[in-house]
């Protein structure tokens, strides 16, 4: 019997390294990466009314109303590839009502990863972050510099990546994180996110290997 695919949630403060780790996790485990922030930025890019509304909240560092976010996340979770390959939910849920909405639709994770990063590190990561609009890859001017002049020349910065805006985003994170954590307490692992991205990934890898072994054992015993 084929083991059930992995269902993972990853959470952490702004710029704690969620997107960076998701790149590494999807490459190794083939999960479908569903990032609430990316879905919202795609919606903004279409110029839709929902996108316009979302941008106003994002510029203030506040949570976008859940009617908008849940619709997008749910649609992506329901696609066949998410069911088939498993999913990696990044930046969702961010409130207890979002967690409740997921539960009502039967979306329960196997593991809830919390990246723990100190505040001074977060600010430095936000200010130095750059994105490649062509590949979607995340860079950092100091910690993950672009590999060529060509990439360097086209890098962009996110509209909410200023020191002032990250403080607002952090405030929102602190207001909500405990309520979400309390809903996934039994399956949460706290990862030290202050170290290099390879060292952070090694900690995640060891948790996922263990989980896969458990799932394989469970499927064999049926
Ligand atoms: P979102 O896009 O999710 O932003 P965020 O949570 O603030 O997280 P980031 O994307 O900024 O950071 P990250 O943790 O992915 O870090 P990264 O890997 O890039 O959300 C944006 C907005 O959308 C929210 O403010 C809200 O308004 C709205 N929204 C989103 N979800 C919502 C929801 N569920 N409900 C309602 N509204 C929602 O890394 C950061 C930098 O550090 C990079 O430059 C990277 O290269 C570098 N770096 C990463 N790891 C390391 C390391 N180990 N060492 C050194 N550098 C590193």
PDB file of N, CA and C in Angstrom, residues 8-107:
ATOM      1  N   UNK A   8       2.039  19.288   5.284  1.00  0.00           N
ATOM      2  CA  UNK A   8       2.882  20.066   6.198  1.00  0.00           C
ATOM      3  C   UNK A   8       2.440  21.527   6.221  1.00  0.00           C
ATOM      4  N   UNK A   9       2.500  22.125   7.412  1.00  0.00           N
ATOM      5  CA  UNK A   9       2.313  23.582   7.515  1.00  0.00           C
ATOM      6  C   UNK A   9       3.614  24.188   8.003  1.00  0.00           C
ATOM      7  N   UNK A  10       3.947  25.361   7.464  1.00  0.00           N
ATOM      8  CA  UNK A  10       5.147  26.044   7.941  1.00  0.00           C
ATOM      9  C   UNK A  10       4.775  27.479   8.313  1.00  0.00           C
ATOM     10  N   UNK A  11       5.260  27.874   9.479  1.00  0.00           N
ATOM     11  CA  UNK A  11       4.887  29.176  10.006  1.00  0.00           C
ATOM     12  C   UNK A  11       6.118  29.849  10.608  1.00  0.00           C
ATOM     13  N   UNK A  12       6.018  31.126  10.817  1.00  0.00           N
ATOM     14  CA  UNK A  12       7.138  31.865  11.393  1.00  0.00           C
ATOM     15  C   UNK A  12       6.958  33.330  11.071  1.00  0.00           C
ATOM     16  N   UNK A  13       7.703  34.171  11.757  1.00  0.00           N
ATOM     17  CA  UNK A  13       7.595  35.612  11.588  1.00  0.00           C
ATOM     18  C   UNK A  13       7.949  36.006  10.151  1.00  0.00           C
ATOM     19  N   UNK A  14       7.629  37.258   9.747  1.00  0.00           N
ATOM     20  CA  UNK A  14       8.036  37.738   8.437  1.00  0.00           C
ATOM     21  C   UNK A  14       9.547  37.575   8.253  1.00  0.00           C
ATOM     22  N   UNK A  15       9.947  37.040   7.110  1.00  0.00           N
ATOM     23  CA  UNK A  15      11.363  36.858   6.761  1.00  0.00           C
ATOM     24  C   UNK A  15      12.085  35.839   7.646  1.00  0.00           C
ATOM     25  N   UNK A  16      11.338  34.962   8.300  1.00  0.00           N
ATOM     26  CA  UNK A  16      11.986  33.935   9.121  1.00  0.00           C
ATOM     27  C   UNK A  16      12.594  32.835   8.239  1.00  0.00           C
ATOM     28  N   UNK A  17      12.253  32.841   6.936  1.00  0.00           N
ATOM     29  CA  UNK A  17      12.852  31.861   6.022  1.00  0.00           C
ATOM     30  C   UNK A  17      11.871  30.818   5.510  1.00  0.00           C
ATOM     31  N   UNK A  18      10.578  31.087   5.617  1.00  0.00           N
ATOM     32  CA  UNK A  18       9.566  30.117   5.172  1.00  0.00           C
ATOM     33  C   UNK A  18       9.733  29.804   3.674  1.00  0.00           C
ATOM     34  N   UNK A  19       9.752  30.865   2.865  1.00  0.00           N
ATOM     35  CA  UNK A  19       9.841  30.670   1.416  1.00  0.00           C
ATOM     36  C   UNK A  19      11.125  29.943   1.024  1.00  0.00           C
ATOM     37  N   UNK A  20      12.226  30.321   1.660  1.00  0.00           N
ATOM     38  CA  UNK A  20      13.528  29.704   1.379  1.00  0.00           C
ATOM     39  C   UNK A  20      13.492  28.212   1.706  1.00  0.00           C
ATOM     40  N   UNK A  21      12.961  27.856   2.846  1.00  0.00           N
ATOM     41  CA  UNK A  21      12.887  26.445   3.223  1.00  0.00           C
ATOM     42  C   UNK A  21      11.894  25.689   2.333  1.00  0.00           C
ATOM     43  N   UNK A  22      10.818  26.365   1.929  1.00  0.00           N
ATOM     44  CA  UNK A  22       9.831  25.695   1.069  1.00  0.00           C
ATOM     45  C   UNK A  22      10.454  25.311  -0.266  1.00  0.00           C
ATOM     46  N   UNK A  23      11.337  26.166  -0.795  1.00  0.00           N
ATOM     47  CA  UNK A  23      12.043  25.815  -2.046  1.00  0.00           C
ATOM     48  C   UNK A  23      12.803  24.502  -1.862  1.00  0.00           C
ATOM     49  N   UNK A  24      13.515  24.393  -0.736  1.00  0.00           N
ATOM     50  CA  UNK A  24      14.333  23.194  -0.479  1.00  0.00           C
ATOM     51  C   UNK A  24      13.454  21.975  -0.218  1.00  0.00           C
ATOM     52  N   UNK A  25      12.373  22.169   0.517  1.00  0.00           N
ATOM     53  CA  UNK A  25      11.491  21.035   0.853  1.00  0.00           C
ATOM     54  C   UNK A  25      10.815  20.496  -0.412  1.00  0.00           C
ATOM     55  N   UNK A  26      10.286  21.394  -1.248  1.00  0.00           N
ATOM     56  CA  UNK A  26       9.571  20.910  -2.445  1.00  0.00           C
ATOM     57  C   UNK A  26      10.531  20.207  -3.398  1.00  0.00           C
ATOM     58  N   UNK A  27      11.763  20.715  -3.467  1.00  0.00           N
ATOM     59  CA  UNK A  27      12.752  20.088  -4.356  1.00  0.00           C
ATOM     60  C   UNK A  27      13.011  18.644  -3.921  1.00  0.00           C
ATOM     61  N   UNK A  28      13.107  18.417  -2.632  1.00  0.00           N
ATOM     62  CA  UNK A  28      13.430  17.067  -2.165  1.00  0.00           C
ATOM     63  C   UNK A  28      12.197  16.160  -2.055  1.00  0.00           C
ATOM     64  N   UNK A  29      11.074  16.703  -1.615  1.00  0.00           N
ATOM     65  CA  UNK A  29       9.928  15.837  -1.299  1.00  0.00           C
ATOM     66  C   UNK A  29       8.774  15.926  -2.307  1.00  0.00           C
ATOM     67  N   UNK A  30       8.888  16.842  -3.277  1.00  0.00           N
ATOM     68  CA  UNK A  30       7.873  16.925  -4.339  1.00  0.00           C
ATOM     69  C   UNK A  30       6.485  17.351  -3.872  1.00  0.00           C
ATOM     70  N   UNK A  31       6.405  18.049  -2.748  1.00  0.00           N
ATOM     71  CA  UNK A  31       5.083  18.498  -2.267  1.00  0.00           C
ATOM     72  C   UNK A  31       4.626  19.720  -3.069  1.00  0.00           C
ATOM     73  N   UNK A  32       3.330  19.955  -3.083  1.00  0.00           N
ATOM     74  CA  UNK A  32       2.802  21.153  -3.741  1.00  0.00           C
ATOM     75  C   UNK A  32       2.905  22.320  -2.752  1.00  0.00           C
ATOM     76  N   UNK A  33       3.657  23.343  -3.143  1.00  0.00           N
ATOM     77  CA  UNK A  33       3.875  24.503  -2.268  1.00  0.00           C
ATOM     78  C   UNK A  33       2.737  25.501  -2.448  1.00  0.00           C
ATOM     79  N   UNK A  34       2.012  25.761  -1.377  1.00  0.00           N
ATOM     80  CA  UNK A  34       0.903  26.711  -1.435  1.00  0.00           C
ATOM     81  C   UNK A  34       1.203  27.842  -0.450  1.00  0.00           C
ATOM     82  N   UNK A  35       1.585  29.006  -0.992  1.00  0.00           N
ATOM     83  CA  UNK A  35       1.983  30.128  -0.138  1.00  0.00           C
ATOM     84  C   UNK A  35       0.924  31.221  -0.209  1.00  0.00           C
ATOM     85  N   UNK A  36       0.315  31.514   0.932  1.00  0.00           N
ATOM     86  CA  UNK A  36      -0.767  32.506   0.960  1.00  0.00           C
ATOM     87  C   UNK A  36      -0.284  33.856   0.410  1.00  0.00           C
ATOM     88  N   UNK A  37       0.908  34.279   0.817  1.00  0.00           N
ATOM     89  CA  UNK A  37       1.432  35.576   0.360  1.00  0.00           C
ATOM     90  C   UNK A  37       1.635  35.594  -1.152  1.00  0.00           C
ATOM     91  N   UNK A  38       2.138  34.493  -1.708  1.00  0.00           N
ATOM     92  CA  UNK A  38       2.352  34.432  -3.169  1.00  0.00           C
ATOM     93  C   UNK A  38       1.017  34.460  -3.914  1.00  0.00           C
ATOM     94  N   UNK A  39       0.032  33.719  -3.388  1.00  0.00           N
ATOM     95  CA  UNK A  39      -1.290  33.719  -4.039  1.00  0.00           C
ATOM     96  C   UNK A  39      -1.867  35.138  -4.039  1.00  0.00           C
ATOM     97  N   UNK A  40      -1.671  35.851  -2.924  1.00  0.00           N
ATOM     98  CA  UNK A  40      -2.183  37.227  -2.846  1.00  0.00           C
ATOM     99  C   UNK A  40      -1.458  38.147  -3.830  1.00  0.00           C
ATOM    100  N   UNK A  41      -0.137  37.988  -3.922  1.00  0.00           N
ATOM    101  CA  UNK A  41       0.610  38.842  -4.871  1.00  0.00           C
ATOM    102  C   UNK A  41       0.203  38.538  -6.319  1.00  0.00           C
ATOM    103  N   UNK A  42      -0.109  37.257  -6.604  1.00  0.00           N
ATOM    104  CA  UNK A  42      -0.592  36.922  -7.958  1.00  0.00           C
ATOM    105  C   UNK A  42      -1.932  37.588  -8.225  1.00  0.00           C
ATOM    106  N   UNK A  43      -2.779  37.597  -7.202  1.00  0.00           N
ATOM    107  CA  UNK A  43      -4.109  38.225  -7.342  1.00  0.00           C
ATOM    108  C   UNK A  43      -3.952  39.733  -7.578  1.00  0.00           C
ATOM    109  N   UNK A  44      -3.027  40.363  -6.861  1.00  0.00           N
ATOM    110  CA  UNK A  44      -2.775  41.804  -7.053  1.00  0.00           C
ATOM    111  C   UNK A  44      -2.339  42.055  -8.498  1.00  0.00           C
ATOM    112  N   UNK A  45      -1.479  41.177  -9.006  1.00  0.00           N
ATOM    113  CA  UNK A  45      -0.942  41.356 -10.360  1.00  0.00           C
ATOM    114  C   UNK A  45      -2.033  41.275 -11.433  1.00  0.00           C
ATOM    115  N   UNK A  46      -3.147  40.588 -11.149  1.00  0.00           N
ATOM    116  CA  UNK A  46      -4.217  40.511 -12.152  1.00  0.00           C
ATOM    117  C   UNK A  46      -5.030  41.805 -12.204  1.00  0.00           C
ATOM    118  N   UNK A  47      -4.876  42.657 -11.176  1.00  0.00           N
ATOM    119  CA  UNK A  47      -5.614  43.919 -11.155  1.00  0.00           C
ATOM    120  C   UNK A  47      -7.061  43.762 -10.706  1.00  0.00           C
ATOM    121  N   UNK A  48      -7.426  42.602 -10.144  1.00  0.00           N
ATOM    122  CA  UNK A  48      -8.814  42.367  -9.737  1.00  0.00           C
ATOM    123  C   UNK A  48      -9.206  43.203  -8.516  1.00  0.00           C
ATOM    124  N   UNK A  49     -10.512  43.255  -8.268  1.00  0.00           N
ATOM    125  CA  UNK A  49     -11.020  43.985  -7.102  1.00  0.00           C
ATOM    126  C   UNK A  49     -10.490  43.355  -5.794  1.00  0.00           C
ATOM    127  N   UNK A  50     -10.495  42.022  -5.718  1.00  0.00           N
ATOM    128  CA  UNK A  50      -9.945  41.338  -4.534  1.00  0.00           C
ATOM    129  C   UNK A  50      -8.478  41.681  -4.335  1.00  0.00           C
ATOM    130  N   UNK A  51      -7.741  41.737  -5.433  1.00  0.00           N
ATOM    131  CA  UNK A  51      -6.322  42.087  -5.368  1.00  0.00           C
ATOM    132  C   UNK A  51      -6.123  43.498  -4.825  1.00  0.00           C
ATOM    133  N   UNK A  52      -6.949  44.415  -5.296  1.00  0.00           N
ATOM    134  CA  UNK A  52      -6.833  45.809  -4.826  1.00  0.00           C
ATOM    135  C   UNK A  52      -7.089  45.895  -3.327  1.00  0.00           C
ATOM    136  N   UNK A  53      -8.140  45.197  -2.906  1.00  0.00           N
ATOM    137  CA  UNK A  53      -8.461  45.190  -1.463  1.00  0.00           C
ATOM    138  C   UNK A  53      -7.327  44.579  -0.664  1.00  0.00           C
ATOM    139  N   UNK A  54      -6.825  43.430  -1.144  1.00  0.00           N
ATOM    140  CA  UNK A  54      -5.753  42.730  -0.432  1.00  0.00           C
ATOM    141  C   UNK A  54      -4.542  43.633  -0.255  1.00  0.00           C
ATOM    142  N   UNK A  55      -4.199  44.360  -1.309  1.00  0.00           N
ATOM    143  CA  UNK A  55      -2.989  45.192  -1.245  1.00  0.00           C
ATOM    144  C   UNK A  55      -3.076  46.238  -0.136  1.00  0.00           C
ATOM    145  N   UNK A  56      -4.287  46.786   0.076  1.00  0.00           N
ATOM    146  CA  UNK A  56      -4.441  47.799   1.129  1.00  0.00           C
ATOM    147  C   UNK A  56      -4.079  47.219   2.502  1.00  0.00           C
ATOM    148  N   UNK A  57      -4.512  45.984   2.749  1.00  0.00           N
ATOM    149  CA  UNK A  57      -4.183  45.347   4.036  1.00  0.00           C
ATOM    150  C   UNK A  57      -2.699  45.020   4.109  1.00  0.00           C
ATOM    151  N   UNK A  58      -2.154  44.501   3.020  1.00  0.00           N
ATOM    152  CA  UNK A  58      -0.740  44.100   3.021  1.00  0.00           C
ATOM    153  C   UNK A  58       0.165  45.307   3.232  1.00  0.00           C
ATOM    154  N   UNK A  59      -0.235  46.460   2.682  1.00  0.00           N
ATOM    155  CA  UNK A  59       0.580  47.665   2.873  1.00  0.00           C
ATOM    156  C   UNK A  59       0.580  48.128   4.316  1.00  0.00           C
ATOM    157  N   UNK A  60      -0.471  47.773   5.033  1.00  0.00           N
ATOM    158  CA  UNK A  60      -0.506  48.127   6.468  1.00  0.00           C
ATOM    159  C   UNK A  60       0.059  47.010   7.335  1.00  0.00           C
ATOM    160  N   UNK A  61       0.487  45.925   6.723  1.00  0.00           N
ATOM    161  CA  UNK A  61       1.051  44.801   7.477  1.00  0.00           C
ATOM    162  C   UNK A  61      -0.010  44.016   8.230  1.00  0.00           C
ATOM    163  N   UNK A  62      -1.268  44.162   7.790  1.00  0.00           N
ATOM    164  CA  UNK A  62      -2.362  43.458   8.484  1.00  0.00           C
ATOM    165  C   UNK A  62      -2.799  42.229   7.712  1.00  0.00           C
ATOM    166  N   UNK A  63      -3.544  41.348   8.386  1.00  0.00           N
ATOM    167  CA  UNK A  63      -4.077  40.172   7.706  1.00  0.00           C
ATOM    168  C   UNK A  63      -5.164  40.599   6.720  1.00  0.00           C
ATOM    169  N   UNK A  64      -5.113  40.038   5.543  1.00  0.00           N
ATOM    170  CA  UNK A  64      -6.140  40.267   4.526  1.00  0.00           C
ATOM    171  C   UNK A  64      -7.392  39.505   4.982  1.00  0.00           C
ATOM    172  N   UNK A  65      -8.610  40.060   4.743  1.00  0.00           N
ATOM    173  CA  UNK A  65      -9.820  39.344   5.193  1.00  0.00           C
ATOM    174  C   UNK A  65      -9.832  37.897   4.692  1.00  0.00           C
ATOM    175  N   UNK A  66     -10.243  37.017   5.574  1.00  0.00           N
ATOM    176  CA  UNK A  66     -10.128  35.593   5.256  1.00  0.00           C
ATOM    177  C   UNK A  66     -11.011  35.139   4.099  1.00  0.00           C
ATOM    178  N   UNK A  67     -12.110  35.871   3.797  1.00  0.00           N
ATOM    179  CA  UNK A  67     -12.948  35.471   2.648  1.00  0.00           C
ATOM    180  C   UNK A  67     -12.077  35.419   1.399  1.00  0.00           C
ATOM    181  N   UNK A  68     -11.161  36.383   1.281  1.00  0.00           N
ATOM    182  CA  UNK A  68     -10.308  36.452   0.084  1.00  0.00           C
ATOM    183  C   UNK A  68      -9.252  35.355   0.126  1.00  0.00           C
ATOM    184  N   UNK A  69      -8.569  35.216   1.268  1.00  0.00           N
ATOM    185  CA  UNK A  69      -7.433  34.297   1.328  1.00  0.00           C
ATOM    186  C   UNK A  69      -7.887  32.837   1.300  1.00  0.00           C
ATOM    187  N   UNK A  70      -8.910  32.517   2.067  1.00  0.00           N
ATOM    188  CA  UNK A  70      -9.312  31.111   2.171  1.00  0.00           C
ATOM    189  C   UNK A  70      -9.784  30.559   0.834  1.00  0.00           C
ATOM    190  N   UNK A  71     -10.500  31.404   0.085  1.00  0.00           N
ATOM    191  CA  UNK A  71     -10.993  30.970  -1.221  1.00  0.00           C
ATOM    192  C   UNK A  71      -9.830  30.506  -2.111  1.00  0.00           C
ATOM    193  N   UNK A  72      -8.755  31.286  -2.091  1.00  0.00           N
ATOM    194  CA  UNK A  72      -7.605  30.952  -2.952  1.00  0.00           C
ATOM    195  C   UNK A  72      -6.872  29.714  -2.456  1.00  0.00           C
ATOM    196  N   UNK A  73      -6.687  29.643  -1.139  1.00  0.00           N
ATOM    197  CA  UNK A  73      -5.941  28.515  -0.555  1.00  0.00           C
ATOM    198  C   UNK A  73      -6.728  27.214  -0.748  1.00  0.00           C
ATOM    199  N   UNK A  74      -8.020  27.287  -0.484  1.00  0.00           N
ATOM    200  CA  UNK A  74      -8.868  26.092  -0.591  1.00  0.00           C
ATOM    201  C   UNK A  74      -8.866  25.554  -2.018  1.00  0.00           C
ATOM    202  N   UNK A  75      -9.012  26.478  -2.980  1.00  0.00           N
ATOM    203  CA  UNK A  75      -9.027  26.078  -4.385  1.00  0.00           C
ATOM    204  C   UNK A  75      -7.752  25.304  -4.747  1.00  0.00           C
ATOM    205  N   UNK A  76      -6.628  25.799  -4.239  1.00  0.00           N
ATOM    206  CA  UNK A  76      -5.340  25.162  -4.561  1.00  0.00           C
ATOM    207  C   UNK A  76      -5.207  23.801  -3.866  1.00  0.00           C
ATOM    208  N   UNK A  77      -5.695  23.743  -2.615  1.00  0.00           N
ATOM    209  CA  UNK A  77      -5.617  22.472  -1.864  1.00  0.00           C
ATOM    210  C   UNK A  77      -6.478  21.386  -2.495  1.00  0.00           C
ATOM    211  N   UNK A  78      -7.562  21.806  -3.142  1.00  0.00           N
ATOM    212  CA  UNK A  78      -8.497  20.827  -3.707  1.00  0.00           C
ATOM    213  C   UNK A  78      -8.055  20.283  -5.067  1.00  0.00           C
ATOM    214  N   UNK A  79      -7.024  20.891  -5.657  1.00  0.00           N
ATOM    215  CA  UNK A  79      -6.554  20.390  -6.962  1.00  0.00           C
ATOM    216  C   UNK A  79      -5.958  18.998  -6.807  1.00  0.00           C
ATOM    217  N   UNK A  80      -6.100  18.162  -7.835  1.00  0.00           N
ATOM    218  CA  UNK A  80      -5.658  16.763  -7.723  1.00  0.00           C
ATOM    219  C   UNK A  80      -4.181  16.603  -7.342  1.00  0.00           C
ATOM    220  N   UNK A  81      -3.296  17.488  -7.844  1.00  0.00           N
ATOM    221  CA  UNK A  81      -1.870  17.305  -7.528  1.00  0.00           C
ATOM    222  C   UNK A  81      -1.599  17.459  -6.029  1.00  0.00           C
ATOM    223  N   UNK A  82      -2.353  18.316  -5.348  1.00  0.00           N
ATOM    224  CA  UNK A  82      -2.153  18.489  -3.904  1.00  0.00           C
ATOM    225  C   UNK A  82      -2.541  17.216  -3.156  1.00  0.00           C
ATOM    226  N   UNK A  83      -3.624  16.602  -3.623  1.00  0.00           N
ATOM    227  CA  UNK A  83      -4.077  15.360  -2.981  1.00  0.00           C
ATOM    228  C   UNK A  83      -3.097  14.233  -3.252  1.00  0.00           C
ATOM    229  N   UNK A  84      -2.628  14.193  -4.482  1.00  0.00           N
ATOM    230  CA  UNK A  84      -1.770  13.102  -4.943  1.00  0.00           C
ATOM    231  C   UNK A  84      -0.355  13.185  -4.343  1.00  0.00           C
ATOM    232  N   UNK A  85       0.232  14.385  -4.393  1.00  0.00           N
ATOM    233  CA  UNK A  85       1.650  14.528  -3.997  1.00  0.00           C
ATOM    234  C   UNK A  85       1.851  15.028  -2.572  1.00  0.00           C
ATOM    235  N   UNK A  86       0.771  15.485  -1.957  1.00  0.00           N
ATOM    236  CA  UNK A  86       0.886  16.087  -0.631  1.00  0.00           C
ATOM    237  C   UNK A  86       1.095  17.586  -0.763  1.00  0.00           C
ATOM    238  N   UNK A  87       0.919  18.299   0.345  1.00  0.00           N
ATOM    239  CA  UNK A  87       1.030  19.763   0.280  1.00  0.00           C
ATOM    240  C   UNK A  87       1.884  20.350   1.393  1.00  0.00           C
ATOM    241  N   UNK A  88       2.358  21.552   1.097  1.00  0.00           N
ATOM    242  CA  UNK A  88       3.183  22.321   2.022  1.00  0.00           C
ATOM    243  C   UNK A  88       2.553  23.702   2.096  1.00  0.00           C
ATOM    244  N   UNK A  89       1.847  23.953   3.161  1.00  0.00           N
ATOM    245  CA  UNK A  89       1.089  25.193   3.300  1.00  0.00           C
ATOM    246  C   UNK A  89       1.938  26.222   4.045  1.00  0.00           C
ATOM    247  N   UNK A  90       2.177  27.352   3.371  1.00  0.00           N
ATOM    248  CA  UNK A  90       3.145  28.348   3.847  1.00  0.00           C
ATOM    249  C   UNK A  90       2.412  29.661   4.146  1.00  0.00           C
ATOM    250  N   UNK A  91       2.431  30.048   5.425  1.00  0.00           N
ATOM    251  CA  UNK A  91       1.787  31.320   5.780  1.00  0.00           C
ATOM    252  C   UNK A  91       0.275  31.225   5.908  1.00  0.00           C
ATOM    253  N   UNK A  92      -0.228  30.039   6.069  1.00  0.00           N
ATOM    254  CA  UNK A  92      -1.661  29.830   6.290  1.00  0.00           C
ATOM    255  C   UNK A  92      -1.814  28.567   7.115  1.00  0.00           C
ATOM    256  N   UNK A  93      -2.584  28.513   8.191  1.00  0.00           N
ATOM    257  CA  UNK A  93      -3.410  29.580   8.753  1.00  0.00           C
ATOM    258  C   UNK A  93      -2.606  30.553   9.621  1.00  0.00           C
ATOM    259  N   UNK A  94      -3.088  31.797   9.672  1.00  0.00           N
ATOM    260  CA  UNK A  94      -2.453  32.805  10.531  1.00  0.00           C
ATOM    261  C   UNK A  94      -3.380  33.314  11.616  1.00  0.00           C
ATOM    262  N   UNK A  95      -4.517  32.690  11.796  1.00  0.00           N
ATOM    263  CA  UNK A  95      -5.411  33.078  12.896  1.00  0.00           C
ATOM    264  C   UNK A  95      -6.206  31.835  13.262  1.00  0.00           C
ATOM    265  N   UNK A  96      -6.847  31.881  14.444  1.00  0.00           N
ATOM    266  CA  UNK A  96      -7.592  30.683  14.826  1.00  0.00           C
ATOM    267  C   UNK A  96      -8.779  30.475  13.890  1.00  0.00           C
ATOM    268  N   UNK A  97      -9.369  31.567  13.374  1.00  0.00           N
ATOM    269  CA  UNK A  97     -10.514  31.358  12.478  1.00  0.00           C
ATOM    270  C   UNK A  97     -10.060  30.736  11.158  1.00  0.00           C
ATOM    271  N   UNK A  98      -8.844  31.056  10.710  1.00  0.00           N
ATOM    272  CA  UNK A  98      -8.338  30.416   9.485  1.00  0.00           C
ATOM    273  C   UNK A  98      -8.097  28.927   9.736  1.00  0.00           C
ATOM    274  N   UNK A  99      -7.561  28.605  10.914  1.00  0.00           N
ATOM    275  CA  UNK A  99      -7.318  27.195  11.244  1.00  0.00           C
ATOM    276  C   UNK A  99      -8.647  26.440  11.314  1.00  0.00           C
ATOM    277  N   UNK A 100      -9.648  27.084  11.883  1.00  0.00           N
ATOM    278  CA  UNK A 100     -10.961  26.448  11.990  1.00  0.00           C
ATOM    279  C   UNK A 100     -11.557  26.208  10.613  1.00  0.00           C
ATOM    280  N   UNK A 101     -11.407  27.208   9.717  1.00  0.00           N
ATOM    281  CA  UNK A 101     -11.940  27.056   8.357  1.00  0.00           C
ATOM    282  C   UNK A 101     -11.301  25.842   7.673  1.00  0.00           C
ATOM    283  N   UNK A 102     -10.004  25.661   7.843  1.00  0.00           N
ATOM    284  CA  UNK A 102      -9.316  24.511   7.232  1.00  0.00           C
ATOM    285  C   UNK A 102      -9.843  23.199   7.792  1.00  0.00           C
ATOM    286  N   UNK A 103      -9.986  23.170   9.122  1.00  0.00           N
ATOM    287  CA  UNK A 103     -10.458  21.936   9.774  1.00  0.00           C
ATOM    288  C   UNK A 103     -11.832  21.558   9.268  1.00  0.00           C
ATOM    289  N   UNK A 104     -12.685  22.577   9.089  1.00  0.00           N
ATOM    290  CA  UNK A 104     -14.047  22.300   8.616  1.00  0.00           C
ATOM    291  C   UNK A 104     -14.056  21.635   7.252  1.00  0.00           C
ATOM    292  N   UNK A 105     -13.048  21.935   6.450  1.00  0.00           N
ATOM    293  CA  UNK A 105     -12.953  21.311   5.125  1.00  0.00           C
ATOM    294  C   UNK A 105     -12.099  20.040   5.154  1.00  0.00           C
ATOM    295  N   UNK A 106     -11.697  19.615   6.347  1.00  0.00           N
ATOM    296  CA  UNK A 106     -10.965  18.354   6.472  1.00  0.00           C
ATOM    297  C   UNK A 106      -9.471  18.451   6.175  1.00  0.00           C
ATOM    298  N   UNK A 107      -8.927  19.669   6.122  1.00  0.00           N
ATOM    299  CA  UNK A 107      -7.496  19.805   5.862  1.00  0.00           C
ATOM    300  C   UNK A 107      -6.723  19.814   7.174  1.00  0.00           C
TER     301      UNK A 107
END
